[in-house]
Amino acid sequence: GQQVMQIPQYQHVQEGEDFTTYCNSSTTLSNIQWYKQRPGGHPVFLIQLVKSGEVKKQKRLTFQFGEAKKNSSLHITATQTTDVGTYFCAGPSRGKLIFGQGTTLQVKP
Amino acid sequence: KAGVTQTPRYLIKTRGQQVTLSCSPISGHRSVSWYQQTPGQGLQFLFEYFSETQRNKGNFPGRFSGRQFSNSRSEMNVSTLELGDSALYLCASRTYQANEQFFGPGTRLTVL
């Protein structure tokens, strides 16, 4: 079945440094979604990308969808302590939403 | 609008027992999905209901079942609990036209 892989699994950064997480699917995706889960919380939808090569920005967050629609990335510029949490990508497969394992971001003040 | 609510928030059961979890979606959302979240396996899709019908099912044993009522509220049942069923069970709702999922706070199930 379809697999969605995310790397790295963990990332520790100093506040102010940049952060990137990568997501790769074993199959072409019709769209990809990104969610953030704060420690002790639940996943919260961040964004959806649909078009090949699409780039979307939300303040310090930049999301990209690969040309082949099999990979995606989330880049955070100048991390802040409020960015702490686990970032998940998710892609649809036969009516199900398949989540990557997530990248847990720790930010040292 | 009120968010997705789940009850109970915490539950402790022993092996062999059964459990029922409840989820109330956002008003107007007719699709409800259930996920199991564990440190080892991450977020795994259990099933999705729309208009009282199961639309999709993940790779979980038959001990995991669910249903949806006419008001879109959903319940999930796990029978003959095993230690490995200890997890955070998340419910998410959406409108059927949109992909964005709105998650509830989850039910933390511990099986002893």
mmCIF file of C-alpha atoms in Angstrom:
data_model
loop_
_atom_site.group_PDB
_atom_site.id
_atom_site.type_symbol
_atom_site.label_atom_id
_atom_site.label_comp_id
_atom_site.label_asym_id
_atom_site.label_seq_id
_atom_site.Cartn_x
_atom_site.Cartn_y
_atom_site.Cartn_z
ATOM 1 C CA GLY A 1 0.000 0.000 0.000
ATOM 2 C CA GLN A 2 0.915 3.643 -0.183
ATOM 3 C CA GLN A 3 3.552 4.879 2.222
ATOM 4 C CA VAL A 4 4.316 8.413 3.330
ATOM 5 C CA MET A 5 7.753 8.919 4.807
ATOM 6 C CA GLN A 6 8.971 11.962 6.687
ATOM 7 C CA ILE A 7 12.475 12.993 7.621
ATOM 8 C CA PRO A 8 13.975 13.818 9.952
ATOM 9 C CA GLN A 9 12.112 12.195 12.824
ATOM 10 C CA TYR A 10 13.455 14.747 15.320
ATOM 11 C CA GLN A 11 15.093 18.133 14.996
ATOM 12 C CA HIS A 12 16.557 20.304 17.730
ATOM 13 C CA VAL A 13 17.326 23.879 16.757
ATOM 14 C CA GLN A 14 18.376 27.076 18.473
ATOM 15 C CA GLU A 15 15.736 29.761 18.415
ATOM 16 C CA GLY A 16 16.248 31.840 15.299
ATOM 17 C CA GLU A 17 17.601 28.976 13.195
ATOM 18 C CA ASP A 18 15.731 27.627 10.211
ATOM 19 C CA PHE A 19 14.005 24.241 10.081
ATOM 20 C CA THR A 20 12.920 21.974 7.229
ATOM 21 C CA THR A 21 10.993 18.722 7.171
ATOM 22 C CA TYR A 22 10.627 16.558 4.091
ATOM 23 C CA CYS A 23 7.810 14.276 3.069
ATOM 24 C CA ASN A 24 7.952 11.563 0.402
ATOM 25 C CA SER A 25 5.156 9.426 -0.920
ATOM 26 C CA SER A 26 5.539 6.082 -2.658
ATOM 27 C CA THR A 27 2.790 7.107 -5.099
ATOM 28 C CA THR A 28 1.638 10.289 -6.815
ATOM 29 C CA LEU A 29 -0.684 12.331 -4.635
ATOM 30 C CA SER A 30 -3.739 14.320 -5.686
ATOM 31 C CA ASN A 31 -2.991 16.672 -2.812
ATOM 32 C CA ILE A 32 -0.928 16.878 0.336
ATOM 33 C CA GLN A 33 -1.921 18.304 3.680
ATOM 34 C CA TRP A 34 0.209 19.500 6.572
ATOM 35 C CA TYR A 35 -0.792 19.401 10.225
ATOM 36 C CA LYS A 36 0.851 20.551 13.438
ATOM 37 C CA GLN A 37 0.422 18.850 16.784
ATOM 38 C CA ARG A 38 1.592 20.682 19.888
ATOM 39 C CA PRO A 39 2.790 18.560 22.837
ATOM 40 C CA GLY A 40 -0.270 17.147 24.566
ATOM 41 C CA GLY A 41 -2.542 18.464 21.832
ATOM 42 C CA HIS A 42 -4.243 17.252 18.713
ATOM 43 C CA PRO A 43 -3.325 17.740 15.048
ATOM 44 C CA VAL A 44 -4.321 21.088 13.609
ATOM 45 C CA PHE A 45 -4.610 21.631 9.871
ATOM 46 C CA LEU A 46 -2.053 24.037 8.446
ATOM 47 C CA ILE A 47 -2.415 23.911 4.679
ATOM 48 C CA GLN A 48 -3.255 21.869 1.609
ATOM 49 C CA LEU A 49 -1.246 21.838 -1.614
ATOM 50 C CA VAL A 50 -2.835 20.607 -4.811
ATOM 51 C CA LYS A 51 -0.868 21.733 -7.866
ATOM 52 C CA SER A 52 2.436 20.352 -9.113
ATOM 53 C CA GLY A 53 5.270 22.661 -8.028
ATOM 54 C CA GLU A 54 2.972 24.699 -5.802
ATOM 55 C CA VAL A 55 4.541 26.941 -3.169
ATOM 56 C CA LYS A 56 2.500 28.524 -0.387
ATOM 57 C CA LYS A 57 3.599 30.763 2.449
ATOM 58 C CA GLN A 58 2.120 31.400 5.850
ATOM 59 C CA LYS A 59 4.202 34.054 7.594
ATOM 60 C CA ARG A 60 7.485 32.249 8.414
ATOM 61 C CA LEU A 61 6.287 28.887 7.030
ATOM 62 C CA THR A 62 6.869 27.914 3.398
ATOM 63 C CA PHE A 63 5.256 24.813 1.934
ATOM 64 C CA GLN A 64 6.244 23.205 -1.358
ATOM 65 C CA PHE A 65 4.717 20.432 -3.434
ATOM 66 C CA GLY A 66 7.084 18.649 -5.775
ATOM 67 C CA GLU A 67 6.775 18.679 -9.542
ATOM 68 C CA ALA A 68 5.991 14.962 -9.605
ATOM 69 C CA LYS A 69 3.481 15.386 -6.742
ATOM 70 C CA LYS A 70 5.279 12.706 -4.731
ATOM 71 C CA ASN A 71 7.172 14.892 -2.295
ATOM 72 C CA SER A 72 6.662 17.977 -0.222
ATOM 73 C CA SER A 73 8.513 20.112 2.260
ATOM 74 C CA LEU A 74 7.814 22.534 5.064
ATOM 75 C CA HIS A 75 10.400 25.191 5.844
ATOM 76 C CA ILE A 76 10.259 27.450 8.881
ATOM 77 C CA THR A 77 12.406 30.572 8.817
ATOM 78 C CA ALA A 78 13.832 31.905 12.082
ATOM 79 C CA THR A 79 12.157 29.428 14.426
ATOM 80 C CA GLN A 80 10.468 30.595 17.605
ATOM 81 C CA THR A 81 9.599 28.654 20.754
ATOM 82 C CA THR A 82 5.970 28.702 19.623
ATOM 83 C CA ASP A 83 6.948 26.500 16.654
ATOM 84 C CA VAL A 84 7.582 23.535 18.986
ATOM 85 C CA GLY A 85 5.526 20.478 18.088
ATOM 86 C CA THR A 86 5.242 17.637 15.627
ATOM 87 C CA TYR A 87 4.617 18.405 11.978
ATOM 88 C CA PHE A 88 2.804 15.806 9.904
ATOM 89 C CA CYS A 89 2.250 15.547 6.197
ATOM 90 C CA ALA A 90 -0.694 13.495 4.957
ATOM 91 C CA GLY A 91 -1.844 12.313 1.575
ATOM 92 C CA PRO A 92 -5.045 10.635 0.404
ATOM 93 C CA SER A 93 -5.012 7.046 -0.754
ATOM 94 C CA ARG A 94 -8.179 5.220 -1.797
ATOM 95 C CA GLY A 95 -10.350 7.358 0.429
ATOM 96 C CA LYS A 96 -8.049 7.163 3.431
ATOM 97 C CA LEU A 97 -5.723 9.862 4.688
ATOM 98 C CA ILE A 98 -2.234 8.428 5.161
ATOM 99 C CA PHE A 99 -0.051 10.330 7.613
ATOM 100 C CA GLY A 100 3.705 10.454 7.686
ATOM 101 C CA GLN A 101 5.419 9.594 10.957
ATOM 102 C CA GLY A 102 5.931 13.268 11.683
ATOM 103 C CA THR A 103 8.920 15.438 12.504
ATOM 104 C CA THR A 104 9.174 16.611 16.090
ATOM 105 C CA LEU A 105 10.713 20.054 16.419
ATOM 106 C CA GLN A 106 12.347 21.237 19.619
ATOM 107 C CA VAL A 107 13.438 24.862 19.867
ATOM 108 C CA LYS A 108 15.983 26.003 22.447
ATOM 109 C CA PRO A 109 15.420 29.585 23.605
ATOM 110 C CA LYS B 1 -18.709 27.198 15.973
ATOM 111 C CA ALA B 2 -17.911 24.652 18.634
ATOM 112 C CA GLY B 3 -15.062 22.317 17.794
ATOM 113 C CA VAL B 4 -15.010 18.550 17.669
ATOM 114 C CA THR B 5 -15.671 17.050 21.075
ATOM 115 C CA GLN B 6 -14.723 13.606 22.304
ATOM 116 C CA THR B 7 -15.764 11.754 25.426
ATOM 117 C CA PRO B 8 -14.391 10.498 27.633
ATOM 118 C CA ARG B 9 -11.000 12.192 27.574
ATOM 119 C CA TYR B 10 -9.292 9.487 29.578
ATOM 120 C CA LEU B 11 -10.131 5.844 30.083
ATOM 121 C CA ILE B 12 -8.479 2.972 31.879
ATOM 122 C CA LYS B 13 -9.581 -0.571 31.089
ATOM 123 C CA THR B 14 -8.254 -4.078 31.610
ATOM 124 C CA ARG B 15 -7.502 -6.694 29.007
ATOM 125 C CA GLY B 16 -10.559 -8.455 27.667
ATOM 126 C CA GLN B 17 -12.943 -5.612 28.384
ATOM 127 C CA GLN B 18 -14.633 -3.546 25.727
ATOM 128 C CA VAL B 19 -14.845 0.216 25.361
ATOM 129 C CA THR B 20 -16.999 2.741 23.528
ATOM 130 C CA LEU B 21 -15.693 6.170 22.597
ATOM 131 C CA SER B 22 -17.858 9.038 21.431
ATOM 132 C CA CYS B 23 -17.271 11.886 19.006
ATOM 133 C CA SER B 24 -19.432 14.906 18.193
ATOM 134 C CA PRO B 25 -18.355 16.622 14.982
ATOM 135 C CA ILE B 26 -18.475 20.294 14.151
ATOM 136 C CA SER B 27 -22.011 21.349 13.303
ATOM 137 C CA GLY B 28 -22.633 20.813 9.609
ATOM 138 C CA HIS B 29 -19.820 18.292 9.166
ATOM 139 C CA ARG B 30 -21.198 14.970 8.036
ATOM 140 C CA SER B 31 -17.931 13.098 7.673
ATOM 141 C CA VAL B 32 -16.263 11.648 10.743
ATOM 142 C CA SER B 33 -12.971 9.759 10.728
ATOM 143 C CA TRP B 34 -11.230 7.910 13.522
ATOM 144 C CA TYR B 35 -7.483 7.557 13.997
ATOM 145 C CA GLN B 36 -5.281 5.679 16.421
ATOM 146 C CA GLN B 37 -2.108 7.450 17.520
ATOM 147 C CA THR B 38 0.751 5.614 19.213
ATOM 148 C CA PRO B 39 4.422 6.549 19.607
ATOM 149 C CA GLY B 40 5.506 3.558 17.564
ATOM 150 C CA GLN B 41 2.984 3.544 14.724
ATOM 151 C CA GLY B 42 2.094 7.212 14.485
ATOM 152 C CA LEU B 43 -1.330 8.274 13.239
ATOM 153 C CA GLN B 44 -3.208 5.393 11.680
ATOM 154 C CA PHE B 45 -6.562 5.602 9.953
ATOM 155 C CA LEU B 46 -9.274 3.427 11.457
ATOM 156 C CA PHE B 47 -12.421 4.294 9.476
ATOM 157 C CA GLU B 48 -14.518 7.080 8.044
ATOM 158 C CA TYR B 49 -18.256 7.519 8.226
ATOM 159 C CA PHE B 50 -20.472 9.725 6.137
ATOM 160 C CA SER B 51 -24.235 9.918 6.436
ATOM 161 C CA GLU B 52 -24.312 6.912 8.752
ATOM 162 C CA THR B 53 -22.386 4.728 6.274
ATOM 163 C CA GLN B 54 -18.845 3.494 6.622
ATOM 164 C CA ARG B 55 -17.042 4.832 3.566
ATOM 165 C CA ASN B 56 -13.505 3.637 4.212
ATOM 166 C CA LYS B 57 -11.739 1.308 6.577
ATOM 167 C CA GLY B 58 -8.126 0.977 7.649
ATOM 168 C CA ASN B 59 -6.152 -2.159 8.390
ATOM 169 C CA PHE B 60 -7.411 -2.921 11.856
ATOM 170 C CA PRO B 61 -8.921 -6.161 13.178
ATOM 171 C CA GLY B 62 -12.658 -6.651 13.430
ATOM 172 C CA ARG B 63 -12.503 -5.862 17.165
ATOM 173 C CA PHE B 64 -12.536 -2.237 16.084
ATOM 174 C CA SER B 65 -15.920 -1.077 14.905
ATOM 175 C CA GLY B 66 -17.835 2.117 14.645
ATOM 176 C CA ARG B 67 -21.082 3.703 13.721
ATOM 177 C CA GLN B 68 -22.546 7.076 12.956
ATOM 178 C CA PHE B 69 -25.915 8.415 13.949
ATOM 179 C CA SER B 70 -28.340 10.583 12.010
ATOM 180 C CA ASN B 71 -27.057 13.700 13.817
ATOM 181 C CA SER B 72 -23.522 12.837 12.569
ATOM 182 C CA ARG B 73 -22.285 11.924 16.029
ATOM 183 C CA SER B 74 -20.094 8.859 15.921
ATOM 184 C CA GLU B 75 -19.052 6.111 18.275
ATOM 185 C CA MET B 76 -16.133 3.754 18.113
ATOM 186 C CA ASN B 77 -16.095 0.423 19.882
ATOM 187 C CA VAL B 78 -13.167 -1.813 20.693
ATOM 188 C CA SER B 79 -13.958 -5.271 22.009
ATOM 189 C CA THR B 80 -11.695 -7.750 23.785
ATOM 190 C CA LEU B 81 -9.123 -5.117 24.598
ATOM 191 C CA GLU B 82 -5.432 -5.938 24.297
ATOM 192 C CA LEU B 83 -2.462 -4.165 25.849
ATOM 193 C CA GLY B 84 -1.478 -2.925 22.395
ATOM 194 C CA ASP B 85 -4.735 -1.025 22.086
ATOM 195 C CA SER B 86 -3.414 1.576 24.514
ATOM 196 C CA ALA B 87 -3.310 4.742 22.449
ATOM 197 C CA LEU B 88 -4.730 8.171 21.824
ATOM 198 C CA TYR B 89 -7.879 7.802 19.737
ATOM 199 C CA LEU B 90 -8.603 10.854 17.647
ATOM 200 C CA CYS B 91 -11.752 11.734 15.859
ATOM 201 C CA ALA B 92 -11.797 14.220 12.989
ATOM 202 C CA SER B 93 -14.667 15.782 11.111
ATOM 203 C CA ARG B 94 -14.911 17.536 7.772
ATOM 204 C CA THR B 95 -17.395 18.579 5.162
ATOM 205 C CA TYR B 96 -17.382 15.973 2.439
ATOM 206 C CA GLN B 97 -16.354 18.538 -0.182
ATOM 207 C CA ALA B 98 -13.222 19.658 1.648
ATOM 208 C CA ASN B 99 -10.155 17.667 2.626
ATOM 209 C CA GLU B 100 -9.264 19.688 5.719
ATOM 210 C CA GLN B 101 -9.822 17.607 8.829
ATOM 211 C CA PHE B 102 -10.731 19.133 12.187
ATOM 212 C CA PHE B 103 -9.494 16.966 15.018
ATOM 213 C CA GLY B 104 -10.960 16.566 18.471
ATOM 214 C CA PRO B 105 -8.826 16.491 21.629
ATOM 215 C CA GLY B 106 -8.773 12.692 21.626
ATOM 216 C CA THR B 107 -9.493 9.950 24.133
ATOM 217 C CA ARG B 108 -6.473 8.547 25.913
ATOM 218 C CA LEU B 109 -7.104 4.822 26.409
ATOM 219 C CA THR B 110 -4.895 2.820 28.721
ATOM 220 C CA VAL B 111 -5.289 -0.953 28.798
ATOM 221 C CA LEU B 112 -3.833 -2.707 31.846
#
